[in-house]
mmCIF file of C-alpha atoms in Angstrom:
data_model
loop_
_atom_site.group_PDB
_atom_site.id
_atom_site.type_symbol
_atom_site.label_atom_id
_atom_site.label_comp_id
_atom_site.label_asym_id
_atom_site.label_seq_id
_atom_site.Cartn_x
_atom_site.Cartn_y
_atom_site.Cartn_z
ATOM 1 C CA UNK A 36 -21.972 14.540 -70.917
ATOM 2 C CA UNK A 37 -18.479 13.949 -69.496
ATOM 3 C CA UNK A 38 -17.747 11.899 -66.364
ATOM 4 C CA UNK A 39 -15.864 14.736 -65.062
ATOM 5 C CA UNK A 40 -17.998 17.409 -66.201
ATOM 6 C CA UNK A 41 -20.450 19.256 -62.738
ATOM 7 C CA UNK A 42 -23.908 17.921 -62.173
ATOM 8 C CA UNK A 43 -26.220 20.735 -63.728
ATOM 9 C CA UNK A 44 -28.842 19.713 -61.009
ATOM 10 C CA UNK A 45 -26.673 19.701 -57.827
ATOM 11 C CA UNK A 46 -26.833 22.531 -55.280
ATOM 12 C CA UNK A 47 -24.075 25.110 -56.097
ATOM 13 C CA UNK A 48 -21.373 25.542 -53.671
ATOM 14 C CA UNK A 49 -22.038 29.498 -53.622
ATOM 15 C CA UNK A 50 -25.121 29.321 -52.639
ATOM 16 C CA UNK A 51 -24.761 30.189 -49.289
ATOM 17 C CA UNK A 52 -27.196 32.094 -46.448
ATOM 18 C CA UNK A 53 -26.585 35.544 -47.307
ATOM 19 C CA UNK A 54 -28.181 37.997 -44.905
ATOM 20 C CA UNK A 55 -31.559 39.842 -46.218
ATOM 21 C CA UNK A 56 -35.162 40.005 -46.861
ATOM 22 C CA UNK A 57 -35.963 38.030 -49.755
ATOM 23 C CA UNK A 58 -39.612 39.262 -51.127
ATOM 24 C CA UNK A 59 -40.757 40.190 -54.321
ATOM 25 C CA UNK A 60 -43.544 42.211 -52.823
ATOM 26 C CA UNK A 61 -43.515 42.558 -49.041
ATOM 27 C CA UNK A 62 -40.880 45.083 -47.543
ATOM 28 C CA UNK A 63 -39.618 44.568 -43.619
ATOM 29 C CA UNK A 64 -40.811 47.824 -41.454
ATOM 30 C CA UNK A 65 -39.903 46.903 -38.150
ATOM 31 C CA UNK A 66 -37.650 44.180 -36.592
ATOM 32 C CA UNK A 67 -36.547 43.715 -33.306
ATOM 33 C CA UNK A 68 -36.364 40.701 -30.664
ATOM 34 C CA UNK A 69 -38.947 38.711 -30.817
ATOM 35 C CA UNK A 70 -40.480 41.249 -33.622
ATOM 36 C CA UNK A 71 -41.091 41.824 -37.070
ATOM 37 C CA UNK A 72 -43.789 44.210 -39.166
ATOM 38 C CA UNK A 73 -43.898 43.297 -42.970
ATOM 39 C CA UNK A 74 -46.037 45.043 -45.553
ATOM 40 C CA UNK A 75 -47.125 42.886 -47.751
ATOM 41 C CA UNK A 76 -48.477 44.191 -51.186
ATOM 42 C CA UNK A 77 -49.421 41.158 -53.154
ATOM 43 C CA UNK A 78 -51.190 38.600 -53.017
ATOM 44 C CA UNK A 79 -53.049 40.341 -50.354
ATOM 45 C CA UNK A 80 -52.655 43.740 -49.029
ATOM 46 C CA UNK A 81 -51.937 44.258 -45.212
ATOM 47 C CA UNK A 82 -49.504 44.936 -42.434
ATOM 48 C CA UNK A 83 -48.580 41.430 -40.798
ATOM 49 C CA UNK A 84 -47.119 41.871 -37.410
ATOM 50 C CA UNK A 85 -45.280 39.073 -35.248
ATOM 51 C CA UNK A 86 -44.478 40.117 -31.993
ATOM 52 C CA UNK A 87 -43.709 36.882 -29.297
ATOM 53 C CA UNK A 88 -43.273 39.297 -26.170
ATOM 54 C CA UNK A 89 -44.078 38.866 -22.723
ATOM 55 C CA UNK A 90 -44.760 35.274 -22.669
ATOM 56 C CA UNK A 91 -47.285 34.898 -25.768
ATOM 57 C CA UNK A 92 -47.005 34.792 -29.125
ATOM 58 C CA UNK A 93 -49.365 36.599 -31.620
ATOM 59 C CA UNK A 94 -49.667 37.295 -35.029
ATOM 60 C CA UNK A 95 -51.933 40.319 -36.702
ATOM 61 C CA UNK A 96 -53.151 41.598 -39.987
ATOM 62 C CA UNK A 97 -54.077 45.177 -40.048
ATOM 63 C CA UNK A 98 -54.394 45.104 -36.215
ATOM 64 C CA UNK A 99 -56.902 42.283 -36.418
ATOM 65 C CA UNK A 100 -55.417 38.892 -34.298
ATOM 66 C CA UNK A 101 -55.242 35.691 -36.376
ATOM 67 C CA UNK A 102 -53.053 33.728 -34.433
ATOM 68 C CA UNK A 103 -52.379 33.655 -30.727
ATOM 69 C CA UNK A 104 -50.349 31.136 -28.234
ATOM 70 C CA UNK A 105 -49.035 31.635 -24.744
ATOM 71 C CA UNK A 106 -45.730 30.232 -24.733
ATOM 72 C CA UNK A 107 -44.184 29.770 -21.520
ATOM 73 C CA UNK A 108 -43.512 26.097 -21.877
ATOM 74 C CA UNK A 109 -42.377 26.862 -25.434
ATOM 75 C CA UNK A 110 -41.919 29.079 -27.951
ATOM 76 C CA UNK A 111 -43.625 27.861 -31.858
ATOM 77 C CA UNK A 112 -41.093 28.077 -34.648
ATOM 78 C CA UNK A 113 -44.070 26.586 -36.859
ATOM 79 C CA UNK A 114 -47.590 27.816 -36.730
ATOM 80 C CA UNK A 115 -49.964 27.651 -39.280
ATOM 81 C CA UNK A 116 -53.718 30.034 -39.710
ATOM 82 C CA UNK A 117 -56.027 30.744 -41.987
ATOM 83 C CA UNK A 118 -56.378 34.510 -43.354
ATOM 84 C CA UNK A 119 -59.225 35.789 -42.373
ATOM 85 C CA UNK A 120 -62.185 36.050 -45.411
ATOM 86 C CA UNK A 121 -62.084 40.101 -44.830
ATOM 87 C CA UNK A 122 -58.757 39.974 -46.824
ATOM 88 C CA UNK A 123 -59.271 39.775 -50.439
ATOM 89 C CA UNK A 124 -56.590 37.338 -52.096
ATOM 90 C CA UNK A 125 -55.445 38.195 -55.824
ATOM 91 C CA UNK A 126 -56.712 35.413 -57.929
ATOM 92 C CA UNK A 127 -53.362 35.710 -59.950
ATOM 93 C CA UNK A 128 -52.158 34.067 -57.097
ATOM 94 C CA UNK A 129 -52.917 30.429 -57.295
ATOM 95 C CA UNK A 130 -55.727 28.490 -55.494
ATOM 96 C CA UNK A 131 -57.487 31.656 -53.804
ATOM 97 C CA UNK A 132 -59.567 29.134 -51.724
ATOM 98 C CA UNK A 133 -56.158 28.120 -49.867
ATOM 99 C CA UNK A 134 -56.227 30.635 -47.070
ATOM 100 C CA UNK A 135 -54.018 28.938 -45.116
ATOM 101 C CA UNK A 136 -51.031 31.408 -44.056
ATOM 102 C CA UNK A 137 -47.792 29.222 -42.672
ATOM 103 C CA UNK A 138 -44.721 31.092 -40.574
ATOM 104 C CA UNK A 139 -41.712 29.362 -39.869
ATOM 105 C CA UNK A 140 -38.895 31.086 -37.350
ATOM 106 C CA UNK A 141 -35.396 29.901 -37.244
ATOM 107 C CA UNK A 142 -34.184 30.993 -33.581
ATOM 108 C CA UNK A 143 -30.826 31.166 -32.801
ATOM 109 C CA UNK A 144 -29.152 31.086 -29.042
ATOM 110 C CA UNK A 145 -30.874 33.983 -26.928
ATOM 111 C CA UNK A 146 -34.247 33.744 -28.774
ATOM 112 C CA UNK A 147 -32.696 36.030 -31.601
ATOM 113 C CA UNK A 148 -34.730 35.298 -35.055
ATOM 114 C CA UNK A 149 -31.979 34.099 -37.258
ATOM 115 C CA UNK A 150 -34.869 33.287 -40.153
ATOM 116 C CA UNK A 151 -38.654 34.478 -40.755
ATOM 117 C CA UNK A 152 -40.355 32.803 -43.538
ATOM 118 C CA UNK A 153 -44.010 33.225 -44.241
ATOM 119 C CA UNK A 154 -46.537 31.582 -46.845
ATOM 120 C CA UNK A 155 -49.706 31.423 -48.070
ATOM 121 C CA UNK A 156 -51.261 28.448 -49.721
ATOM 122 C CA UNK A 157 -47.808 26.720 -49.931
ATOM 123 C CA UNK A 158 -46.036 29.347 -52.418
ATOM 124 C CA UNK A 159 -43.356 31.710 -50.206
ATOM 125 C CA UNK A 160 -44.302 35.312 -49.663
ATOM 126 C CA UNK A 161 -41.629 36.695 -47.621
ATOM 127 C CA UNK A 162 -37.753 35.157 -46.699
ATOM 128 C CA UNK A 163 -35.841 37.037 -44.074
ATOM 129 C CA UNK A 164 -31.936 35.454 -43.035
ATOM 130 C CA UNK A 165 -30.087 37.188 -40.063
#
């Protein structure tokens, strides 16, 4: 390998934050401020709903509340739960005993979501970029 030749490891200058919803099996329903609906297909199946309206934050599965924070202090941009036993995880998946669902929001200036990331047991399940 050349002196002058490009690093095959480094991060490519293209790779930019291109707008979208990254997900190889989860499709956005819904968005609006401060709210999102994603179906998700695999490696569970359900309707995950973030909505962080009128001072509180909550997630839901199917209508059923798995996370829940009053934020009028502060908003979370990182939150982690466990999915509830009810949902059936495909073994496929990885370590089915890791239930533990993580969301991560990227606000920008007037509490617009500028990112939405969700995963379970560490591997990504759904990327959004505004």
């Amino acid at each position: 390998m050349e002196k002058s030749d490009p690093n095959p490891f480094s991060v490519s200058t293209d790779s930019s934050l291109q707008r979208g919803a990254y997900a190889d099996h989860a499709v956005l329903l819904r968005r609006s401020f401060l709210f999102r609906v994603i179906d998700i297909q695999e490696p569970f199946t359900g309707r995950l709903t973030y909505s962080g309206w009128r001072f509180r934050q909550i997630v839901e599965i199917d209508g059923r509340s798995c996370w829940f924070r009053i934020s009028w202090l502060k908003i979370h941009s990182k939150f982690d739960f466990t999915l509830p036993t009810s949902i059936a995880v495909e073994p496929s998946w990885g370590d089915i005993e890791n239930r533990t669902v993580s969301v991560e929001i990227g606000f920008s200036r007037g509490l617009t979501i500028r990112r939405f990331r969700i995963w379970l047991g560490g591997r990504i399940l759904y990327d959004e970029i505004n």
